[in-house]
PDB file of C-alpha atoms in Angstrom:
ATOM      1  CA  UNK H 553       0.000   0.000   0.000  1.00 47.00           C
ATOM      2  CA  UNK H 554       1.527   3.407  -0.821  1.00 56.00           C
ATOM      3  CA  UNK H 555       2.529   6.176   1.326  1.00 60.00           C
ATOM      4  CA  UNK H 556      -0.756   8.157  -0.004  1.00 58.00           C
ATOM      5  CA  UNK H 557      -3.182   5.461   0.642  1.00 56.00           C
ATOM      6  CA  UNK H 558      -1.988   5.129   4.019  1.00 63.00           C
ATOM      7  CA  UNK H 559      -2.437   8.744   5.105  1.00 65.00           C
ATOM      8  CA  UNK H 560      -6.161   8.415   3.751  1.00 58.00           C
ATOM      9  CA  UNK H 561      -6.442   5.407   5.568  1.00 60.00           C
ATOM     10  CA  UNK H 562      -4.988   7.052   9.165  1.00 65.00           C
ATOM     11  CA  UNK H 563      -7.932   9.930   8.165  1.00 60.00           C
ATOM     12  CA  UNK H 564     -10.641   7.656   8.147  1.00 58.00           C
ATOM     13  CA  UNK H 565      -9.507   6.233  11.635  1.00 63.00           C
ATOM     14  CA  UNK H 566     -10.126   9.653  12.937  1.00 60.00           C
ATOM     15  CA  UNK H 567     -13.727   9.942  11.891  1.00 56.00           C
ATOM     16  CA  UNK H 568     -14.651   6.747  13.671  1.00 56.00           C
ATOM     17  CA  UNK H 569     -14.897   8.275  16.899  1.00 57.00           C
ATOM     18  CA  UNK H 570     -16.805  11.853  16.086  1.00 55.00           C
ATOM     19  CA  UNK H 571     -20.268  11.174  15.351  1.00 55.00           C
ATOM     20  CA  UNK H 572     -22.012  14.428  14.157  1.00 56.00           C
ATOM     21  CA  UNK H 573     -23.805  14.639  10.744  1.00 56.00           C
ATOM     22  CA  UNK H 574     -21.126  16.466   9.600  1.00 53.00           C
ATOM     23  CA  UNK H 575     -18.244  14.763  10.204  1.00 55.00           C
ATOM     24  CA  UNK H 576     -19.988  11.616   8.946  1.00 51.00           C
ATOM     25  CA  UNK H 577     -20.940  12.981   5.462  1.00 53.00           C
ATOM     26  CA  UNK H 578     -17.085  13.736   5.273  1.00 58.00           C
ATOM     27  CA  UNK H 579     -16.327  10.366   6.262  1.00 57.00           C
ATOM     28  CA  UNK H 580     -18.400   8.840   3.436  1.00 65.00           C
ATOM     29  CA  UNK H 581     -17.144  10.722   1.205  1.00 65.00           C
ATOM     30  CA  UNK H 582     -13.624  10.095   1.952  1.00 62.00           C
ATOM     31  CA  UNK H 583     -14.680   5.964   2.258  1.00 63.00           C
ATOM     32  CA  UNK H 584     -15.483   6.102  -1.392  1.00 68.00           C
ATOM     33  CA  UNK H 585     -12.257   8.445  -2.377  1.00 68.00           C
ATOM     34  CA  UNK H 586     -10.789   5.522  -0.398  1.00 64.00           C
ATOM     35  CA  UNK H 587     -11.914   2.556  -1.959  1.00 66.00           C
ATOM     36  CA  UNK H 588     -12.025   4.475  -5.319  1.00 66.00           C
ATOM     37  CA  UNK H 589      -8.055   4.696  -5.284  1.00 67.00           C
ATOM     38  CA  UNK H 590      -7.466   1.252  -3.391  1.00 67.00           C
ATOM     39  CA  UNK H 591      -8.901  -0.296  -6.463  1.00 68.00           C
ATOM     40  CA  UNK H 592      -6.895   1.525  -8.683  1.00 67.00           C
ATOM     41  CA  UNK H 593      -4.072   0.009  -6.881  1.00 72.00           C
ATOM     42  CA  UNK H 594      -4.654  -3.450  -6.444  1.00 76.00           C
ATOM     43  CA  UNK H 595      -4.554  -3.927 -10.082  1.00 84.00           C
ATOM     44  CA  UNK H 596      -0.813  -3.938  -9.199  1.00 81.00           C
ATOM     45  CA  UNK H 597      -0.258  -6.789  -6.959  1.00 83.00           C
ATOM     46  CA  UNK H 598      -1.843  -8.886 -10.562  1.00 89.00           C
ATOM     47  CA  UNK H 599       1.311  -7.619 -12.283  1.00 90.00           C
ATOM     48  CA  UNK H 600       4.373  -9.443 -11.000  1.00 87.00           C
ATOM     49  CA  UNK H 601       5.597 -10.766 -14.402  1.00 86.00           C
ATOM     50  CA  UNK H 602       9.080 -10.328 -15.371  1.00 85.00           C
ATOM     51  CA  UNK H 603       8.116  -8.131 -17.941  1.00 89.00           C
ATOM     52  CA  UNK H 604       4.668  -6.349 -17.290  1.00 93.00           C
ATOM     53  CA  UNK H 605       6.705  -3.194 -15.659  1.00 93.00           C
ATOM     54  CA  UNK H 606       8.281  -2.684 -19.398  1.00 94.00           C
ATOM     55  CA  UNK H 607       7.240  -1.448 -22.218  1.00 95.00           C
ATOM     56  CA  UNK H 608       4.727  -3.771 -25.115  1.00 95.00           C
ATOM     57  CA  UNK H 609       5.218  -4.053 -28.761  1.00 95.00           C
ATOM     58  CA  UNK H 610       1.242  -4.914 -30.173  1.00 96.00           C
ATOM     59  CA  UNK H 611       0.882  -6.015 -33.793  1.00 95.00           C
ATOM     60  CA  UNK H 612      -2.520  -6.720 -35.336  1.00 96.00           C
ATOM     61  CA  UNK H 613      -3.502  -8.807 -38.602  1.00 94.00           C
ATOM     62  CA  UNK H 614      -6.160  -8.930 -40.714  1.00 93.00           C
ATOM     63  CA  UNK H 615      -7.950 -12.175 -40.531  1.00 89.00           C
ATOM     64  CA  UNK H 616     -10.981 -13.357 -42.487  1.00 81.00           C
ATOM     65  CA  UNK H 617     -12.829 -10.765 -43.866  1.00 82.00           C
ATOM     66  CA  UNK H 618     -11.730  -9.108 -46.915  1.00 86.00           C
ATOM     67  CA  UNK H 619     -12.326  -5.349 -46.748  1.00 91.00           C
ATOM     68  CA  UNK H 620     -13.846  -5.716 -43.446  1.00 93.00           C
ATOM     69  CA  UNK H 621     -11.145  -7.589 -41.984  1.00 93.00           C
ATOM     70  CA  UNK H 622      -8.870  -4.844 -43.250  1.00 94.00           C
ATOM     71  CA  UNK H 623     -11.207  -2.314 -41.744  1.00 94.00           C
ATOM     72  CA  UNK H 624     -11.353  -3.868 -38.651  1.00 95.00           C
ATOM     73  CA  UNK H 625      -7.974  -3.657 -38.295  1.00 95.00           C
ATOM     74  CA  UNK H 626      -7.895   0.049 -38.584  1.00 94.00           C
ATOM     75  CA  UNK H 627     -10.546   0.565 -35.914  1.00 96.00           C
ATOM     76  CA  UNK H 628      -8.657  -1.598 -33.479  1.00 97.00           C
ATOM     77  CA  UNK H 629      -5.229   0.761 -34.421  1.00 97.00           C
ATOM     78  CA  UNK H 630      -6.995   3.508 -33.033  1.00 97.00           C
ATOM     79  CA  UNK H 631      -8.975   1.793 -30.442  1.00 98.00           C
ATOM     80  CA  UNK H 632      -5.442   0.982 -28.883  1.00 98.00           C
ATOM     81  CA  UNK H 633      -4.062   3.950 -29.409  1.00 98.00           C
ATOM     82  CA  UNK H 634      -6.950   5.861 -27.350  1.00 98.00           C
ATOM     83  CA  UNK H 635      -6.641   3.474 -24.821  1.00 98.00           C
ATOM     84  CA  UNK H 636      -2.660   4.463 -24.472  1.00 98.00           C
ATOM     85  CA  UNK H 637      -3.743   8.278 -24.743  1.00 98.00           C
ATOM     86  CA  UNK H 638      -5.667   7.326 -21.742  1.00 96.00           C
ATOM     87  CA  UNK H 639      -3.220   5.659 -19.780  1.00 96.00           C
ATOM     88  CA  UNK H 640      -0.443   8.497 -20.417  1.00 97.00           C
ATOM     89  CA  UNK H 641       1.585   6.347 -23.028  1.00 98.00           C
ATOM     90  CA  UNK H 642       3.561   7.493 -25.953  1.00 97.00           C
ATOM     91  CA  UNK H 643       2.676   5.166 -28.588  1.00 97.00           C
ATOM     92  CA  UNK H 644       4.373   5.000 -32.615  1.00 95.00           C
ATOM     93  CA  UNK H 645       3.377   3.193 -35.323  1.00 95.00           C
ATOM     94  CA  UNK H 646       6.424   1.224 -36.226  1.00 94.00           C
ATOM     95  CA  UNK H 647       5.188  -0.862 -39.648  1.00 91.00           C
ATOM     96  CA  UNK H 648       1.537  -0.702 -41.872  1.00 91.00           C
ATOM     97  CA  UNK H 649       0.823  -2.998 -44.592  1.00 90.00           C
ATOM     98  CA  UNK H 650      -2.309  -0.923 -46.464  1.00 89.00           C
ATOM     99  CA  UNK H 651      -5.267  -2.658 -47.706  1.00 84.00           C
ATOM    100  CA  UNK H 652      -7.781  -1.589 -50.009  1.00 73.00           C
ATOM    101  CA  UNK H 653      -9.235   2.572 -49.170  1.00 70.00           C
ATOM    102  CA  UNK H 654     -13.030   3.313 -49.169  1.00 70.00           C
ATOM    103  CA  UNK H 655     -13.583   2.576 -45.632  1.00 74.00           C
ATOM    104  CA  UNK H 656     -16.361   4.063 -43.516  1.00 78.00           C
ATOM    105  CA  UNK H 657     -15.577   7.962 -42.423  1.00 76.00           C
ATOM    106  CA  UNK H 658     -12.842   7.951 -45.057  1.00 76.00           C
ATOM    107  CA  UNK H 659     -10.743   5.129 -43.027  1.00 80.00           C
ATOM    108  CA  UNK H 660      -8.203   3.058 -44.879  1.00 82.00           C
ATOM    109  CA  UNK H 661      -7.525  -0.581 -44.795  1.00 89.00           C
ATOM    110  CA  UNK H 662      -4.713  -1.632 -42.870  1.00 93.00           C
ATOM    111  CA  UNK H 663      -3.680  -5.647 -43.609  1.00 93.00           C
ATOM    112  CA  UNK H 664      -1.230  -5.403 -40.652  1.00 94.00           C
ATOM    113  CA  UNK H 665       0.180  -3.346 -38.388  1.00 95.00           C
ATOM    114  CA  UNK H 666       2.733  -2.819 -35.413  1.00 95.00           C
ATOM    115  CA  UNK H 667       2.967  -0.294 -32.854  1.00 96.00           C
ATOM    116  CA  UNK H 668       5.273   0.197 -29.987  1.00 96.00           C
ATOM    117  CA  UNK H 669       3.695   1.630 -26.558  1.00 97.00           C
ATOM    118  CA  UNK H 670       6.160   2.829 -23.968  1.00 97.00           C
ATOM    119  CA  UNK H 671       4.778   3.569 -20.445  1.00 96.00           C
ATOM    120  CA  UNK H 672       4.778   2.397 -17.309  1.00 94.00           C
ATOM    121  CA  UNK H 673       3.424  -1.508 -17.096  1.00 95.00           C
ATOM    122  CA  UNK H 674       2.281  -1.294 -20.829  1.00 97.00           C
ATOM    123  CA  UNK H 675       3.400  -4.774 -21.325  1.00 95.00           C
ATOM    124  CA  UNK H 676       1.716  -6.003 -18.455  1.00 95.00           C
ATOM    125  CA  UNK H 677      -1.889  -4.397 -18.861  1.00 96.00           C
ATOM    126  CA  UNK H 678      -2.020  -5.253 -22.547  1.00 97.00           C
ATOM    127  CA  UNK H 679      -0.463  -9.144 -22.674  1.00 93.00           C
ATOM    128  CA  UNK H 680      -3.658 -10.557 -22.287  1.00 94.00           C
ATOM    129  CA  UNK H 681      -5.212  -8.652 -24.743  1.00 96.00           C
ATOM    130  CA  UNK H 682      -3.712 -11.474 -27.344  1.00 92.00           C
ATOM    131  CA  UNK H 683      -5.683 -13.283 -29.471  1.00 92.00           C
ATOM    132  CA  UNK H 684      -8.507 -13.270 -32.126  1.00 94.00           C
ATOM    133  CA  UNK H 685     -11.128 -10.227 -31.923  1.00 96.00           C
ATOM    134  CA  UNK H 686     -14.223 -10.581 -33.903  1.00 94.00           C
ATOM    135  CA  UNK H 687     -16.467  -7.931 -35.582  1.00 95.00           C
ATOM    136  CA  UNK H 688     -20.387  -8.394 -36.448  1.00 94.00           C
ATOM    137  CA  UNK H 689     -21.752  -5.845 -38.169  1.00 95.00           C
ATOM    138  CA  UNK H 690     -24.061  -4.172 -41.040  1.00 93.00           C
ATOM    139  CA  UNK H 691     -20.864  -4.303 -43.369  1.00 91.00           C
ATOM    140  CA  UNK H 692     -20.065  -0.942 -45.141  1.00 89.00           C
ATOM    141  CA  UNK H 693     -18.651  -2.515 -48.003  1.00 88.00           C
ATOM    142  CA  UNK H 694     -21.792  -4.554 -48.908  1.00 83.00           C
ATOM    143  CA  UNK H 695     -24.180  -3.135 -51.638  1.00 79.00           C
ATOM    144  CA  UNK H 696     -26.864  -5.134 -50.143  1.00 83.00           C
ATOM    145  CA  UNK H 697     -26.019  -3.768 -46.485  1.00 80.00           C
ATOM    146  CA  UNK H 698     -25.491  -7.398 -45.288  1.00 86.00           C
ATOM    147  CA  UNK H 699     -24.424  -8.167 -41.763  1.00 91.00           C
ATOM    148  CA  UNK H 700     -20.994  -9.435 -42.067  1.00 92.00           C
ATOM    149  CA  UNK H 701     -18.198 -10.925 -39.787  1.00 91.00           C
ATOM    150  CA  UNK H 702     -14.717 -10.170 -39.852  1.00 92.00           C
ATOM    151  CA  UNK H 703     -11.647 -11.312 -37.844  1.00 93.00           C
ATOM    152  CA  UNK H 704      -8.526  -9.709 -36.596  1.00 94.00           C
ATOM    153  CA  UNK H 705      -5.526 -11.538 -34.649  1.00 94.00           C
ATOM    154  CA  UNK H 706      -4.100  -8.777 -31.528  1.00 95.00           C
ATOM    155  CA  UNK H 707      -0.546 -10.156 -30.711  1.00 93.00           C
ATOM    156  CA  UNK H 708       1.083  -8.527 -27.828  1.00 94.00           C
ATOM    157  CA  UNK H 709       4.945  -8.941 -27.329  1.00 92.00           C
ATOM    158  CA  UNK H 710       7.488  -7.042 -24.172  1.00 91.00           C
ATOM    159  CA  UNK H 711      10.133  -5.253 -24.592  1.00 87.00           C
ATOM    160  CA  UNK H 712      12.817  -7.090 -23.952  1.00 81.00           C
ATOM    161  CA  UNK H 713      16.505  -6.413 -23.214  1.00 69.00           C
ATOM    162  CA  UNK H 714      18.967  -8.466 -25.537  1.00 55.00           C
ATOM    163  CA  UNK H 715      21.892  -8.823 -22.840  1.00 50.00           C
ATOM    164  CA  UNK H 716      19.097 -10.155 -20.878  1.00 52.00           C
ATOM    165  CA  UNK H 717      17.686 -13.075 -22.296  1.00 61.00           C
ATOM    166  CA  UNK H 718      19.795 -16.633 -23.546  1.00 71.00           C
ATOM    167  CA  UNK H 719      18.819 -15.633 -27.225  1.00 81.00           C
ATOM    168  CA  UNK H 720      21.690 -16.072 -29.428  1.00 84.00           C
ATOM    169  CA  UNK H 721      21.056 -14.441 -33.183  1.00 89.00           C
ATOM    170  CA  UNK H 722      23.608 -15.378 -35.477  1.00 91.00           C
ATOM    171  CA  UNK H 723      24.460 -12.843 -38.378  1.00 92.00           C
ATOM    172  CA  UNK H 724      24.075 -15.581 -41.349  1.00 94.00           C
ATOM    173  CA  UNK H 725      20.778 -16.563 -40.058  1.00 94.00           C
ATOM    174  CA  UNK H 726      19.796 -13.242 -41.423  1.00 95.00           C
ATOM    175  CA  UNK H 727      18.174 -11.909 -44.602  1.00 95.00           C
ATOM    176  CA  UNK H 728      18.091  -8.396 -44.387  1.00 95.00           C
ATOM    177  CA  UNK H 729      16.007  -6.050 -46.781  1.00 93.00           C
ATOM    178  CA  UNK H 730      15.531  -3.091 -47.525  1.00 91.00           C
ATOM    179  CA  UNK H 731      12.526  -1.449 -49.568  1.00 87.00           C
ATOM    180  CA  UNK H 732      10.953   1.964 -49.716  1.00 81.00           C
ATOM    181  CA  UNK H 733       8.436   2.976 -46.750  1.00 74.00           C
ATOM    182  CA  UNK H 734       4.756   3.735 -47.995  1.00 66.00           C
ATOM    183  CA  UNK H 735       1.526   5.278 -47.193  1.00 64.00           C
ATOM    184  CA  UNK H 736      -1.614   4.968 -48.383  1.00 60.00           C
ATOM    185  CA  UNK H 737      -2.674   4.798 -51.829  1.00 49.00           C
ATOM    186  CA  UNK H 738       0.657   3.527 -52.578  1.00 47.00           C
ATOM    187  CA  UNK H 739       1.916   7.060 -51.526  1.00 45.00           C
ATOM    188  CA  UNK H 740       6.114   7.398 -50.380  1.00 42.00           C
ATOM    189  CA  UNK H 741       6.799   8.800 -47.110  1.00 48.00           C
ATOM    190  CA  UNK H 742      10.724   8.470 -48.178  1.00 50.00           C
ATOM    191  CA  UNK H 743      12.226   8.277 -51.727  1.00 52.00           C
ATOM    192  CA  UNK H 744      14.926   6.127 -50.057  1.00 66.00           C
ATOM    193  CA  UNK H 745      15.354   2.638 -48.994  1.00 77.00           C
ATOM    194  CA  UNK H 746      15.144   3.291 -45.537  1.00 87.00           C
ATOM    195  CA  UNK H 747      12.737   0.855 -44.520  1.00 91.00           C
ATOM    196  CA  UNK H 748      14.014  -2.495 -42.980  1.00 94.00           C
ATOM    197  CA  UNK H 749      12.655  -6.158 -43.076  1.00 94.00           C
ATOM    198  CA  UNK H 750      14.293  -8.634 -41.330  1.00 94.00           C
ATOM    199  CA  UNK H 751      13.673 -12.694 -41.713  1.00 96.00           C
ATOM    200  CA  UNK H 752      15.411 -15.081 -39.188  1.00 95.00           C
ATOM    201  CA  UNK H 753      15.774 -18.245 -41.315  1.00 95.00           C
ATOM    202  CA  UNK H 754      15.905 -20.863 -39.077  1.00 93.00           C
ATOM    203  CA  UNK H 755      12.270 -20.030 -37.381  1.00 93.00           C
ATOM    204  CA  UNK H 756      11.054 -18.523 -40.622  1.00 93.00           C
ATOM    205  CA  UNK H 757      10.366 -15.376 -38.502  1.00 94.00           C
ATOM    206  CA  UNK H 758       9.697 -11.718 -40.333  1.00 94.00           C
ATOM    207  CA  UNK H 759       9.942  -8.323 -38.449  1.00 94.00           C
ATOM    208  CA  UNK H 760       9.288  -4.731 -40.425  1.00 93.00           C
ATOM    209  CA  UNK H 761      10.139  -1.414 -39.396  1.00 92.00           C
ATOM    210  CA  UNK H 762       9.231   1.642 -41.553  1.00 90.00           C
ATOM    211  CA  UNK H 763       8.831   4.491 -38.715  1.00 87.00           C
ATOM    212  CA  UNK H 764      12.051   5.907 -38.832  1.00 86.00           C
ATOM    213  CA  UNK H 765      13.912   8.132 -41.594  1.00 83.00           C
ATOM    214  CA  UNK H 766      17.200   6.596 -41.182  1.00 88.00           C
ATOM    215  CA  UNK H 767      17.695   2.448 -42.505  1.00 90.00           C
ATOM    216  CA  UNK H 768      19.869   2.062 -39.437  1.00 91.00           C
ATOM    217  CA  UNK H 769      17.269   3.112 -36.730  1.00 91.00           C
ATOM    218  CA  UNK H 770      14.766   0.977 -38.543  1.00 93.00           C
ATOM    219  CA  UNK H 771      17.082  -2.280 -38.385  1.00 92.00           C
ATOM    220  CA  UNK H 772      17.458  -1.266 -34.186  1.00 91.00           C
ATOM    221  CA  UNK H 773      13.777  -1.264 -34.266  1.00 92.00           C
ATOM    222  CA  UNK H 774      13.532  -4.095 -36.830  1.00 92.00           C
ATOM    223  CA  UNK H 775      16.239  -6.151 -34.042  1.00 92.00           C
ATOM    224  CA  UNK H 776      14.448  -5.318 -30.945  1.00 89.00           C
ATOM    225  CA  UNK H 777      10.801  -6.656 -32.613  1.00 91.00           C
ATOM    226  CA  UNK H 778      12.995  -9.736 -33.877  1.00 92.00           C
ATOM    227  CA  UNK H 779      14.297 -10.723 -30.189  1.00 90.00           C
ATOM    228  CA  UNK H 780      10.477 -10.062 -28.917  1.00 89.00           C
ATOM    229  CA  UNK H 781       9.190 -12.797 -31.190  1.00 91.00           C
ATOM    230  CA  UNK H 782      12.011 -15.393 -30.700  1.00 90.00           C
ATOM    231  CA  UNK H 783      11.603 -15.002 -26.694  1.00 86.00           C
ATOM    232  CA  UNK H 784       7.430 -15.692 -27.591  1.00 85.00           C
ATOM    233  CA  UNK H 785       9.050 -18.395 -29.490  1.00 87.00           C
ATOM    234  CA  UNK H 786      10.863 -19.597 -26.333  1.00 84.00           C
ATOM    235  CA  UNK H 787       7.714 -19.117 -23.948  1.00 80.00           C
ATOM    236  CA  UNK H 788       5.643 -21.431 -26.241  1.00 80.00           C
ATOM    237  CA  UNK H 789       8.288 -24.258 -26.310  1.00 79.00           C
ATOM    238  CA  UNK H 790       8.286 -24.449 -22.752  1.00 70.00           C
ATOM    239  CA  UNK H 791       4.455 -24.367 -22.557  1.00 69.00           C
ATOM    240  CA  UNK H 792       4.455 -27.678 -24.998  1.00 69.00           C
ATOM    241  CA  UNK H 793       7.088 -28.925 -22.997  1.00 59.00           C
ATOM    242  CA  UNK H 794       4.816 -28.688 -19.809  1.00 51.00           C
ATOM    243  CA  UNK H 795       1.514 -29.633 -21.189  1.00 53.00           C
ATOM    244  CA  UNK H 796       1.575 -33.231 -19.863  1.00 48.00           C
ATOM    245  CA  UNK H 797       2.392 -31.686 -16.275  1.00 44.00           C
ATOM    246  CA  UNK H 798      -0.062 -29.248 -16.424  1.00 40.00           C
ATOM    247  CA  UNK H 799      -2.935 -31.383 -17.422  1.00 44.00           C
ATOM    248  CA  UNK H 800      -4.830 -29.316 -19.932  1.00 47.00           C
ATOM    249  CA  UNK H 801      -3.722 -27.474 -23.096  1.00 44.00           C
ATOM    250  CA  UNK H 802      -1.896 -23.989 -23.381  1.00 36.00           C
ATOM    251  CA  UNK H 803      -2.656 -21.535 -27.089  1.00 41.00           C
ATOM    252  CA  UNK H 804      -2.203 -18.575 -27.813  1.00 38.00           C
ATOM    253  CA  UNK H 805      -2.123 -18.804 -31.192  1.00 45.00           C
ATOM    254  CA  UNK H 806      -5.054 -17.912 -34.039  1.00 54.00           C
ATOM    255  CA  UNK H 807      -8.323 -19.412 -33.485  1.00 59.00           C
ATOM    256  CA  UNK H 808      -7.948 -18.437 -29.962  1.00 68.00           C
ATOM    257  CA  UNK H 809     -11.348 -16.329 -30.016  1.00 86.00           C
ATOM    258  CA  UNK H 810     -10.957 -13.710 -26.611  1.00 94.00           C
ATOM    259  CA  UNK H 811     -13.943 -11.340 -27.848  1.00 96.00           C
ATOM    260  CA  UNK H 812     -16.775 -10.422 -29.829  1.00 95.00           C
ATOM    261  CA  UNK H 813     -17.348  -6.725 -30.845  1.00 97.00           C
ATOM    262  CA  UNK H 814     -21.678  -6.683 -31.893  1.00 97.00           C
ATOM    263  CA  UNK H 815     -22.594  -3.738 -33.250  1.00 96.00           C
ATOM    264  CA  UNK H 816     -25.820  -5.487 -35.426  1.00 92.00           C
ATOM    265  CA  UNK H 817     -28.575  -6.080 -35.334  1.00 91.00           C
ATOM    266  CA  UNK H 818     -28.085  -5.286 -31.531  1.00 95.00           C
ATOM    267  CA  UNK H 819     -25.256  -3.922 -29.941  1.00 97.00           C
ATOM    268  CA  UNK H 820     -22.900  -5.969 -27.121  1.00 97.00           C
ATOM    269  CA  UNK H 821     -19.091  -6.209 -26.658  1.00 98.00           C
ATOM    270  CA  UNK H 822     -18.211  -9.592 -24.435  1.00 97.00           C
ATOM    271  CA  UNK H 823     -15.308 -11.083 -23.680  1.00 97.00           C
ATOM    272  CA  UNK H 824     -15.191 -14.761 -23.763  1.00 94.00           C
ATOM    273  CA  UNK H 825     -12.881 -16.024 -21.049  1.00 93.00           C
ATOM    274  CA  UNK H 826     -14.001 -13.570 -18.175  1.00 95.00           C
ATOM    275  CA  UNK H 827     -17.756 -12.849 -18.893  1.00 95.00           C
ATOM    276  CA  UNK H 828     -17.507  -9.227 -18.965  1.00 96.00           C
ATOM    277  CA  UNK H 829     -20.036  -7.416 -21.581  1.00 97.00           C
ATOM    278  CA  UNK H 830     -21.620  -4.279 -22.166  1.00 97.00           C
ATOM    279  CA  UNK H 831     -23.702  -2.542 -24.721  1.00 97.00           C
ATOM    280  CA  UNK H 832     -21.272   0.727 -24.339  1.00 97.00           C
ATOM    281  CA  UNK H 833     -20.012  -0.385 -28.184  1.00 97.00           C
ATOM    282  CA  UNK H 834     -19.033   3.188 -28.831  1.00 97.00           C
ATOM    283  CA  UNK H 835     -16.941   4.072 -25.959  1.00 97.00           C
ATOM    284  CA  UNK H 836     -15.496   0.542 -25.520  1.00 98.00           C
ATOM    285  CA  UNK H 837     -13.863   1.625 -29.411  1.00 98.00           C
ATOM    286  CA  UNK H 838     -12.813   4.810 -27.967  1.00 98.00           C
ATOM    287  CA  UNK H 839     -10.429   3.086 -25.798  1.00 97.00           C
ATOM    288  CA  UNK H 840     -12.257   2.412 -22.981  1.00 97.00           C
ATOM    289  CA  UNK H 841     -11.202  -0.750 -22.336  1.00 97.00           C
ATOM    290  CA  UNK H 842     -10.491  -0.986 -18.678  1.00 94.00           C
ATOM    291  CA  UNK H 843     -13.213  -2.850 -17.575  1.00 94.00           C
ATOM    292  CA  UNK H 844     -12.001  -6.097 -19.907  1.00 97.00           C
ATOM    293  CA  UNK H 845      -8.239  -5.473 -19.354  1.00 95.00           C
ATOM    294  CA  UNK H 846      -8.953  -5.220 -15.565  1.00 92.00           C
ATOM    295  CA  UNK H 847     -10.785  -8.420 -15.522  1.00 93.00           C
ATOM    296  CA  UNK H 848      -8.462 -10.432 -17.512  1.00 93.00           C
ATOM    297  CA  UNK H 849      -5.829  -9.395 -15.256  1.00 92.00           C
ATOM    298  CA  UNK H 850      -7.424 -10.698 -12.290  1.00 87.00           C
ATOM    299  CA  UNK H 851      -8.340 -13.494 -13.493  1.00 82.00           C
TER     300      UNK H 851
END
């Protein structure tokens, strides 16, 4: 318990032995200031990982879908990035693969995309947001205004620190490229080759960085992604390995449905492994996610 919640909790002490009306609407009010911040705070004792202090590295891909999928993809982008404007984290689009334009409000298809969020237990309030999101809707691409489904896969990595971790990448299991960073509508952002994709051959593994000006600062980038996904790579192993032990299976990989996002014919956002639903559609798209990240931390 901090320093802060202590104090408040020394306060309330006080009140329990003055009983005028007065003194007692204070003390209410300063129960639910209380409680208010003590939840806030427990959320903390959840994250003990070795990693959910750090900063997270999220990429999303388009699933099944088509044009949906795509578009789906772009409103989770931005759905994550509201919920990091909310939290006071810096976030940058490191890579975009564009689909196909003519989305809804003038929104552009996005077949994949990576971002890195820096901030204070990023990594640990986002992990278990990994895992396949669903989308039911009137779809805006349908002439007929059918009700469509699309799918998008959320995969959340941690920053990790190379010195740190037994991960030993050899410089001829690399294929390095280099190609010219794009925007939408096939638009450059940079005449030059500056942007970097990197493929470790021996786990077939491919990592693209196109946020930076300079080739070299992408290939940092392009590294740091690269030893992200080969630790994943590690974790999973050593789930297989511990399957029998365990007793029941461990994936995290696609097909792994976490939640469905309704907006028609009726409107409901639940999340499959903890229960948690609301009809809020809107606002849960406008980042307000804590309510489902909360809950999936605690459980």
């Amino acid at each position: 318990m901090t320093q802060e919640l202590k104090t408040l909790q020394d306060e309330l002490k006080e009140f329990e032995d003055l009983n005028d009306d007065l003194s007692l609407l204070e003390s209410e009010a300063d129960v639910t200031q209380f409680e208010k911040k003590l939840r806030s705070k427990e959320i903390f004792v959840f994250l003990s990982g070795r990693y959910d202090k750090g900063n997270a590295i999220l990429s999303i891909n388009a699933g099944a879908g088509g044009q949906d999928a795509q578009d789906w993809v772009t409103m989770l982008l931005r759905m994550y990035e509201r919920y990091c404007q909310k939290k006071g984290w810096k976030t940058k689009v490191l890579h975009q693969s564009f689909g196909e334009g003519g989305g809804p409000e003038g929104r552009i298809g996005v077949k994949s995309a990576t971002m890195e969020i820096s901030g204070g237990y990023a990594f640990g309030f986002l992990k278990r947001e990994s895992g396949v999101h669903r989308l039911v809707r009137m779809s805006p691409f349908s002439a007929k205004k059918l009700r469509h489904t699309s799918f998008a896969m959320v995969e959340v990595l941690p920053e990790i620190k190379n010195e740190l971790e037994n991960i030993e990448i050899k410089p001829q299991d690399l294929k390095v490229d280099t190609f010219r960073a794009s925007g939408p509508g096939g638009q450059y952002v940079n005449k030059r080759e500056s942007a970097v994709r990197i493929t470790h051959l021996p786990s077939k593994i491919v990592v693209s960085c196109q946020s930076e000006r300079l080739q070299g600062q992408n290939r940092e980038t392009a590294m740091k992604m690269l030893y992200a996904k080969l630790y994943q790579l590690k974790e999973m192993e050593k789930a297989k390995e511990l399957k029998d032990v365990k007793g029941k299976p461990v994936s995290i990989e696609w097909g792994n449905q976490i939640r469905s996002y309704v907006l028609h014919p009726y409107k409901l956002v639940k999340d499959l492994r903890t229960g948690i639903e609301t009809s809020k559609t809107e606002e849960i798209l406008d980042g307000e996610l804590d309510q489902f990240i909360e809950a999936g931390i605690k459980k």
